[in-house]
CSV table of C-alpha atoms in Angstrom, one decimal:
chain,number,residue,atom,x,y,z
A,1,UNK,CA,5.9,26.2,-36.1
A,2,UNK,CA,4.4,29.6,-37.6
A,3,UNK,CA,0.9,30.2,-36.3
A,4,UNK,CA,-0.3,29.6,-40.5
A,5,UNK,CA,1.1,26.1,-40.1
A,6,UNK,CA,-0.7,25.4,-37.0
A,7,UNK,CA,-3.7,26.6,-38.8
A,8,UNK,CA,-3.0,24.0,-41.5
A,9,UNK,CA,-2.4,21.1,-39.2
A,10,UNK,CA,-6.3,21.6,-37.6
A,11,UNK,CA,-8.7,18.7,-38.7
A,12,UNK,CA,-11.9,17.9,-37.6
A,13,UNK,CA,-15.7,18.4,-37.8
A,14,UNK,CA,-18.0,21.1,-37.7
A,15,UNK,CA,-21.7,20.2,-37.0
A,16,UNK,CA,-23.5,23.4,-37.6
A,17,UNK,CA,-27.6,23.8,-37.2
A,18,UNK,CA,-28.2,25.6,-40.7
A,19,UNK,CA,-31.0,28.3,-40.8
A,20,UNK,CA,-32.9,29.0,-43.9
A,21,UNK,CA,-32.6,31.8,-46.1
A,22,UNK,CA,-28.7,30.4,-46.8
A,23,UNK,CA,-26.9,28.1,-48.8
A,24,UNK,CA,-24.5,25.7,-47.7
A,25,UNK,CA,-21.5,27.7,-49.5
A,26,UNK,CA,-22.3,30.4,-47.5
A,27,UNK,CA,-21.7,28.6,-44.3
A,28,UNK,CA,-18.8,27.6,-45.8
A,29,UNK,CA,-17.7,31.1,-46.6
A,30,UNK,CA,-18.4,32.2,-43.0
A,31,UNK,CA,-16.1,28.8,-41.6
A,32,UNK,CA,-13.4,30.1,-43.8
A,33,UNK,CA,-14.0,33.8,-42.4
A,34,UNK,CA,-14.1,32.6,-39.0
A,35,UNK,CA,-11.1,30.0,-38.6
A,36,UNK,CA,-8.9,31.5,-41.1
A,37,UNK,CA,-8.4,28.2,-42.7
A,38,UNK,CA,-9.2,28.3,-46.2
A,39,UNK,CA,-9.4,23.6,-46.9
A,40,UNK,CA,-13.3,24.0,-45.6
A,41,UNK,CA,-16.1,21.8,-47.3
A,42,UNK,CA,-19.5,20.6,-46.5
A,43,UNK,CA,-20.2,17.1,-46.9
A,44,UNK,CA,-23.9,17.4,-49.0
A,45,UNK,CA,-25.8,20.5,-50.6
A,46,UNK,CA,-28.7,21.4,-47.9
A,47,UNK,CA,-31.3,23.6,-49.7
A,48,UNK,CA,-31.1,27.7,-48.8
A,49,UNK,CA,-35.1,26.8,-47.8
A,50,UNK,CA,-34.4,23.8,-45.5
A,51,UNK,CA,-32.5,24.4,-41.9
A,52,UNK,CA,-30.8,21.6,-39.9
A,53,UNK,CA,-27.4,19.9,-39.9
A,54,UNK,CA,-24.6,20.5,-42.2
A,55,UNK,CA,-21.4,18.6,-41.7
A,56,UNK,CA,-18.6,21.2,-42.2
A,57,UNK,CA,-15.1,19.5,-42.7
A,58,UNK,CA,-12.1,21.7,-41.7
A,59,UNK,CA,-8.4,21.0,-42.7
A,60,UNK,CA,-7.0,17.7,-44.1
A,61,UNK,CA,-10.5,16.1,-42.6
A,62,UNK,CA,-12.3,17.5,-46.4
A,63,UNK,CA,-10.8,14.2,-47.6
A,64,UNK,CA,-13.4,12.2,-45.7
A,65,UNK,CA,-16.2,14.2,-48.0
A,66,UNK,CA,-17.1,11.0,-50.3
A,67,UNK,CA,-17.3,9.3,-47.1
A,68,UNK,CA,-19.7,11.2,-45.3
A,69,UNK,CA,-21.9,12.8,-48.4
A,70,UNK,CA,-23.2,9.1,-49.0
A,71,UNK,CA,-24.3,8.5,-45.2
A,72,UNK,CA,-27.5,8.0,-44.9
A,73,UNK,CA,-29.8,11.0,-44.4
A,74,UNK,CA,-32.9,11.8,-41.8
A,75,UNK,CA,-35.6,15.0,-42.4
A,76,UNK,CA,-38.9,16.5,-40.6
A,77,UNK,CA,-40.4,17.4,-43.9
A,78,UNK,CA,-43.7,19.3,-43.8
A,79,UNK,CA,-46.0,18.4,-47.0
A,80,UNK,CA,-48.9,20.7,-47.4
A,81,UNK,CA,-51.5,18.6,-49.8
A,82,UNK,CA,-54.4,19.9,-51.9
A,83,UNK,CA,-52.5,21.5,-55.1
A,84,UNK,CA,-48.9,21.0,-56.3
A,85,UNK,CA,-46.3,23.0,-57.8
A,86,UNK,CA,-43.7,23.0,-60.4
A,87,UNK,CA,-40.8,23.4,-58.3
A,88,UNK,CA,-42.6,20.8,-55.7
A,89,UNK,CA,-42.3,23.3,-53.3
A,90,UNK,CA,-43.6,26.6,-51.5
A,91,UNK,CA,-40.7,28.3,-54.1
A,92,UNK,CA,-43.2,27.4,-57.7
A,93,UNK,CA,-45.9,28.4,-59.5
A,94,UNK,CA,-49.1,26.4,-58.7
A,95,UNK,CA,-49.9,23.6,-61.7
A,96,UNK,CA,-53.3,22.4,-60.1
A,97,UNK,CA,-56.5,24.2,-59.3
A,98,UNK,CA,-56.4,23.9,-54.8
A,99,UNK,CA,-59.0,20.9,-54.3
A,100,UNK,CA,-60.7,19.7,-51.1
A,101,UNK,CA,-58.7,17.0,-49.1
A,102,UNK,CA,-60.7,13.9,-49.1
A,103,UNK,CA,-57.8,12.1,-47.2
A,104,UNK,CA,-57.9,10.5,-43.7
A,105,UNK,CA,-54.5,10.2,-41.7
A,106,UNK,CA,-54.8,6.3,-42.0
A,107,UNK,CA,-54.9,6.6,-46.3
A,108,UNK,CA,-52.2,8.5,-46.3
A,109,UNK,CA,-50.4,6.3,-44.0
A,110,UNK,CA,-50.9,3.6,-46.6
A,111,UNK,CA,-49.7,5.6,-49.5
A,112,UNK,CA,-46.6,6.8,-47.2
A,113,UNK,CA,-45.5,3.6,-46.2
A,114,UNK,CA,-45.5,2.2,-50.4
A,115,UNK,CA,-42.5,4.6,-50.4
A,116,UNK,CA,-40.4,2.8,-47.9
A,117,UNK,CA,-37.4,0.1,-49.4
A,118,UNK,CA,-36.0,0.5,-52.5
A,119,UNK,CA,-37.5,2.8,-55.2
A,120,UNK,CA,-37.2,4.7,-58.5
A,121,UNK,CA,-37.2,8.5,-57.9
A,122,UNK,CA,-37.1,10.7,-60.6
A,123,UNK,CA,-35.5,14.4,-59.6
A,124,UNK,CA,-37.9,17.5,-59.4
A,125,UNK,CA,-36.9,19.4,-62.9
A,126,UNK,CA,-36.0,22.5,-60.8
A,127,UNK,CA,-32.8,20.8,-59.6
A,128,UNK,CA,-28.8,20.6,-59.9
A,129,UNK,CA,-29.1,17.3,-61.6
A,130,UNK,CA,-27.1,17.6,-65.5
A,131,UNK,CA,-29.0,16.3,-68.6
A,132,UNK,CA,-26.3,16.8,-71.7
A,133,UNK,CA,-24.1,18.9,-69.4
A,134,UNK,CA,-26.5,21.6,-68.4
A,135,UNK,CA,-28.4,21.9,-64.9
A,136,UNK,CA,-32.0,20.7,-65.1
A,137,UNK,CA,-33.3,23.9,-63.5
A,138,UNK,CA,-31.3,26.3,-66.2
A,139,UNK,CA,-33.2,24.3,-68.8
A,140,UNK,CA,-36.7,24.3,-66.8
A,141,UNK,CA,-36.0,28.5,-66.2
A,142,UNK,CA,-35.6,28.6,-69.9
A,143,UNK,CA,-38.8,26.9,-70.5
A,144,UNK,CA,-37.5,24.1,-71.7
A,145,UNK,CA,-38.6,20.0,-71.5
A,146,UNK,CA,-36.5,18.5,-69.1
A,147,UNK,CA,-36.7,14.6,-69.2
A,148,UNK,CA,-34.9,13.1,-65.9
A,149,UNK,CA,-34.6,9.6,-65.8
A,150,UNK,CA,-35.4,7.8,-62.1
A,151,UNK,CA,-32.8,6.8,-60.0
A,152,UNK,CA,-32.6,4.3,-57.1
A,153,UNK,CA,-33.0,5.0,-53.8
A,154,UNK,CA,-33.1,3.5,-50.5
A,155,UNK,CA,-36.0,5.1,-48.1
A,156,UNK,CA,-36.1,3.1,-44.6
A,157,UNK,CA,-38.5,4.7,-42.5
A,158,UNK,CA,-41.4,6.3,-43.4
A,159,UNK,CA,-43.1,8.1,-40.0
A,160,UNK,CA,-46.3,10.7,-39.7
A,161,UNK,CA,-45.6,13.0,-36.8
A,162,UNK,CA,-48.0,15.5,-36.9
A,163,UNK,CA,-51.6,15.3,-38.8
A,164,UNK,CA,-53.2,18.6,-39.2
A,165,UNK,CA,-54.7,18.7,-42.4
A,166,UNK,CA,-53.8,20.2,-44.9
A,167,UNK,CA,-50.5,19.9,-43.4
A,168,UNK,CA,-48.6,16.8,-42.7
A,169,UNK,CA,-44.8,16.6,-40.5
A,170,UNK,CA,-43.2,13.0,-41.9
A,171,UNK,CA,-40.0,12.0,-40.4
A,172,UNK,CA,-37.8,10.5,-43.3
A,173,UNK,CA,-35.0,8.2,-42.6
A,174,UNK,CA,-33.8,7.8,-46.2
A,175,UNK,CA,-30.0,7.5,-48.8
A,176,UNK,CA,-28.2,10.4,-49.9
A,177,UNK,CA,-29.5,11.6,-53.0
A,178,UNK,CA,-33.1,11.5,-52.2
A,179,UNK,CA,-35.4,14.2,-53.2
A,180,UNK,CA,-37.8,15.0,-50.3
A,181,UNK,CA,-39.6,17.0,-52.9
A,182,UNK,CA,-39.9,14.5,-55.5
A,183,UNK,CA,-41.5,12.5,-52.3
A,184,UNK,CA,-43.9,14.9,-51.5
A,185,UNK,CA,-45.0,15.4,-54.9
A,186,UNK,CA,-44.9,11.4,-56.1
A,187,UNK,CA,-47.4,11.3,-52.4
A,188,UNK,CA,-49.9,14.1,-54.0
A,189,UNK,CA,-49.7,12.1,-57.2
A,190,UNK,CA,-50.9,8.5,-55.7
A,191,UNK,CA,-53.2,10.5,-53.0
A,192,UNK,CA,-54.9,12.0,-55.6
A,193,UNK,CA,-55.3,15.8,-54.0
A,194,UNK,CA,-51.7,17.0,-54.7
A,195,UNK,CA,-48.8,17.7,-52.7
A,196,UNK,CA,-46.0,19.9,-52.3
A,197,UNK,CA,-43.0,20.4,-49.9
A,198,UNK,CA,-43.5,23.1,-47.5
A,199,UNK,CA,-40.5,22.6,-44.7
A,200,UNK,CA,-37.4,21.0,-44.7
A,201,UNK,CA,-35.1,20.3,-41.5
A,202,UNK,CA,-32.4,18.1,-41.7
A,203,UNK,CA,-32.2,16.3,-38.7
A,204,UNK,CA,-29.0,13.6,-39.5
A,205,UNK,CA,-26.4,13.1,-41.3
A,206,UNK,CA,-24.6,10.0,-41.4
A,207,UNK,CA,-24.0,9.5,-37.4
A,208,UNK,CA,-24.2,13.3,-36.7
A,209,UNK,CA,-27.6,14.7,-35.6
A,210,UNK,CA,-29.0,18.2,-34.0
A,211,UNK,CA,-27.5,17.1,-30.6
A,212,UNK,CA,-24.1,16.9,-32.0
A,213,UNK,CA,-24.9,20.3,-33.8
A,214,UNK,CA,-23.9,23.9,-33.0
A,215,UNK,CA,-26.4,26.9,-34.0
A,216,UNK,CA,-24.6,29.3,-36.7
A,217,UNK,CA,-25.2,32.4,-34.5
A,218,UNK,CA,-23.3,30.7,-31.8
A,219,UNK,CA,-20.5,29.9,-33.5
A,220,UNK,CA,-20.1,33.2,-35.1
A,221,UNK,CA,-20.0,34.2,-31.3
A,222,UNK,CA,-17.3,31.7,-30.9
A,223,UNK,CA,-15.0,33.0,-33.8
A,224,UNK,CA,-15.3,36.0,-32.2
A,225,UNK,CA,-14.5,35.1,-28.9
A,226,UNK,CA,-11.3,33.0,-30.2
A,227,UNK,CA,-12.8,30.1,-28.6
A,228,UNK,CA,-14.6,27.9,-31.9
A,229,UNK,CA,-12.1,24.9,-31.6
A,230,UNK,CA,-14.6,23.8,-28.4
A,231,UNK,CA,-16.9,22.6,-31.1
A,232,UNK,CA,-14.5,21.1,-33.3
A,233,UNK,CA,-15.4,17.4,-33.4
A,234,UNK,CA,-11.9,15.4,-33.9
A,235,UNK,CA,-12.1,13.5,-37.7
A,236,UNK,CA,-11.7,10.0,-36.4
A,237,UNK,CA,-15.5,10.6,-34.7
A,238,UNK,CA,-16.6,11.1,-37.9
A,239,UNK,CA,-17.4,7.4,-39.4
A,240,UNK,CA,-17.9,6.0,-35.6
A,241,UNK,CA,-20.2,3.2,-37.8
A,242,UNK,CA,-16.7,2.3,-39.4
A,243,UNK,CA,-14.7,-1.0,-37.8
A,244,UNK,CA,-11.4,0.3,-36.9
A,245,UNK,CA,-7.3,-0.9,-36.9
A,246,UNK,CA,-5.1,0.2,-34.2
A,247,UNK,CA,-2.1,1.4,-35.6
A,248,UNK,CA,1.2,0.9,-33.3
A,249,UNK,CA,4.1,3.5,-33.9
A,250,UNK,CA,5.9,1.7,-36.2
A,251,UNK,CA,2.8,0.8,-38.1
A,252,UNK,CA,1.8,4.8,-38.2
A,253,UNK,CA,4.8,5.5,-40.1
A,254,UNK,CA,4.7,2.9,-42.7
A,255,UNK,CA,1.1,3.5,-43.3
A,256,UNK,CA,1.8,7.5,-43.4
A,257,UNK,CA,4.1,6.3,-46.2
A,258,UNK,CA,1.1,5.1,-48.3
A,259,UNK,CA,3.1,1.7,-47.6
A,260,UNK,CA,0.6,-2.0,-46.7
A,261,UNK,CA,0.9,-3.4,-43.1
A,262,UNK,CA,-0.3,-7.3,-42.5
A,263,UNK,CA,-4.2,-7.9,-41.8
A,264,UNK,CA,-5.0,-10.9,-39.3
A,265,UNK,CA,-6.4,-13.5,-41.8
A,266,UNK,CA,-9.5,-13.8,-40.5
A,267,UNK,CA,-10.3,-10.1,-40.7
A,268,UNK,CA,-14.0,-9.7,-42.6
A,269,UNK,CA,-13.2,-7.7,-46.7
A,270,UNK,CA,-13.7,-4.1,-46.6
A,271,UNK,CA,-12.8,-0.9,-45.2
A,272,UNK,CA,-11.5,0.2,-41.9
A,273,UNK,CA,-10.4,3.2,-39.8
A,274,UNK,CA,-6.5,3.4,-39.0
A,275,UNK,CA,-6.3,4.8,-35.5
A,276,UNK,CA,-3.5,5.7,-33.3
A,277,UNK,CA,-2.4,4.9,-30.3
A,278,UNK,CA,-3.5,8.3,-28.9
A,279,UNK,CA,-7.0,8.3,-30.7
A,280,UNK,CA,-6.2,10.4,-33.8
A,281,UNK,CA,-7.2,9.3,-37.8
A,282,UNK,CA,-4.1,8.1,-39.1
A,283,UNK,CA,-5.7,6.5,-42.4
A,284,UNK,CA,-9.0,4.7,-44.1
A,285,UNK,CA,-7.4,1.4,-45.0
A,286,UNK,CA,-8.9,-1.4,-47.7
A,287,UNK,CA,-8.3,-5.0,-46.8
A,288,UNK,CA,-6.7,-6.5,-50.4
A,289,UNK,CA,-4.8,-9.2,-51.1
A,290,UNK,CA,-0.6,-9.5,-50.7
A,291,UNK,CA,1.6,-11.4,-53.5
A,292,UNK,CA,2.3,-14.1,-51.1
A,293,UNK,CA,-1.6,-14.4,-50.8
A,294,UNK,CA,-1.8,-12.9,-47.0
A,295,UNK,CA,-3.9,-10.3,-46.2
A,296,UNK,CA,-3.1,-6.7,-45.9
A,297,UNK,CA,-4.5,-3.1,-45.1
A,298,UNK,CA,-4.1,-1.0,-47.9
A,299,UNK,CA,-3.9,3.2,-47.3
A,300,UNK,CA,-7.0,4.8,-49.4
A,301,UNK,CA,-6.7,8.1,-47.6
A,302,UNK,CA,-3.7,9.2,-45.3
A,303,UNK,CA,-4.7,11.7,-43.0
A,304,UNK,CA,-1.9,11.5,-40.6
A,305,UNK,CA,1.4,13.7,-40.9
């Protein structure tokens, strides 16, 4: 096997500590630099102002994108209160006159916690979000009205960790496609005083968090050194929250095939993990129906070759 096709056959996850002042393509760019392996992805857009984990998938593993891009999310976001801004964060132009902060820690507490469960959100207008096949922040840059309509998401905790006015460090355990900034300003809104976003640090994503996490500068050391696969997290850690199928030999090959194997029939509906004898992601496999009525795993996603 050419060392190219050994390249090829890597797979697995990179959990990277972000710093600001980049975007997530970037870190991309730097993956592809570094491993020589040109399949790289990230698995959700982290803002070039907000540091913290980004889920880097290398190889064959960019399939489990989808997968990973809707786990749920956690963020230390600082909101600074007392004016607001267009953007909804330290990047806008002011839209309020600065006002006095006539809020104790236990008010905002209140209003925090009105955000937790399921809620509308409506996107900040300086966003990536399309209205008529345009970007809302072109149209906002232009001048422009930009009319988003809400969407639904799921915020489950709600936590104040630091309270030193006018500055406020919430923890935010909440679905993809929240908008921390759209939080921080909808918080200024009900709190009266105004509110923008400030600081942003990712600290989860879907099961990975900062422990599981790499800092960039030290694995740009590692590409270097020729030593980066010590961080490479195999692909079938990835969706550890996932049930799993262990997948004999036989059952490896059919299944590699994109062919159904048989499902105990008391197995619960819904996806699993196909793993191999040796531990490695063969396949995500949907339970569905056979002719005959049984039960059977069909391949989504064949990782395995």
């Amino acid at each position: 096997m050419s060392s190219q096709d050994t390249k090829n056959a890597i797979s697995g996850v990179l959990v990277i500590d972000k710093p600001t002042g980049m975007t997530s393509h970037d870190v991309v760019n730097i993956v592809r630099r570094g491993t020589d392996i040109r399949r790289v992805g990230h698995t959700g857009t982290l803002d070039p102002r907000a540091s913290g984990v980004l889920v880097i998938l290398v190889g064959p593993a960019v399939r489990l994108s989808e997968y990973i891009s809707a786990s749920d999310k956690r963020y230390q976001a600082i909101i600074r209160m007392g004016t607001a801004t267009d953007t909804y964060d330290a990047e806008g132009s002011f839209t309020r006159e600065e006002t006095a902060i006539d809020v104790t820690e236990e008010q905002f507490e209140v209003e925090l916690k009105k955000f937790e469960g399921e809620i509308e959100q409506i996107p900040p207008p300086y966003s990536a979000v399309k209205v008529k096949g345009r970007k809302a922040y072109e149209m906002a840059r232009n001048g422009e009205e930009v009319e988003l309509e809400p969407r639904m998401i799921q915020v489950h905790h709600l936590e104040i960790l630091e309270w030193a006015t006018p500055e406020v460090v919430v923890d935010v355990h909440c679905s993809s496609g929240t908008y921390i900034r759209s939080l921080a300003n909808d918080l200024g809104e009900v709190l009266g005083c105004g509110a923008y976003l400030v600081g942003l640090r990712r600290t989860k994503n879907g099961r990975f968090s900062l422990r599981d996490s790499v800092p960039l500068r030290k694995l740009k050391e590692a590409f270097d050194a020729g030593d980066w696969y010590k961080y490479l997290i195999p692909a079938a850690e990835s969706l550890t929250d996932w049930p799993f199928v262990e997948l004999d030999p036989d059952q490896v090959e059919t299944v590699r095939h994109g062919h159904r194997i048989k499902a105990d029939p008391d197995t619960e509906p819904g996806m699993v993990r196909g793993i191999s004898t040796a531990g490695e992601l063969v396949a995500l496999l949907n339970l569905e129906e056979g002719e005959a009525g049984d039960l059977e795993w069909q391949p989504k996603k064949v990782f395995f070759s």
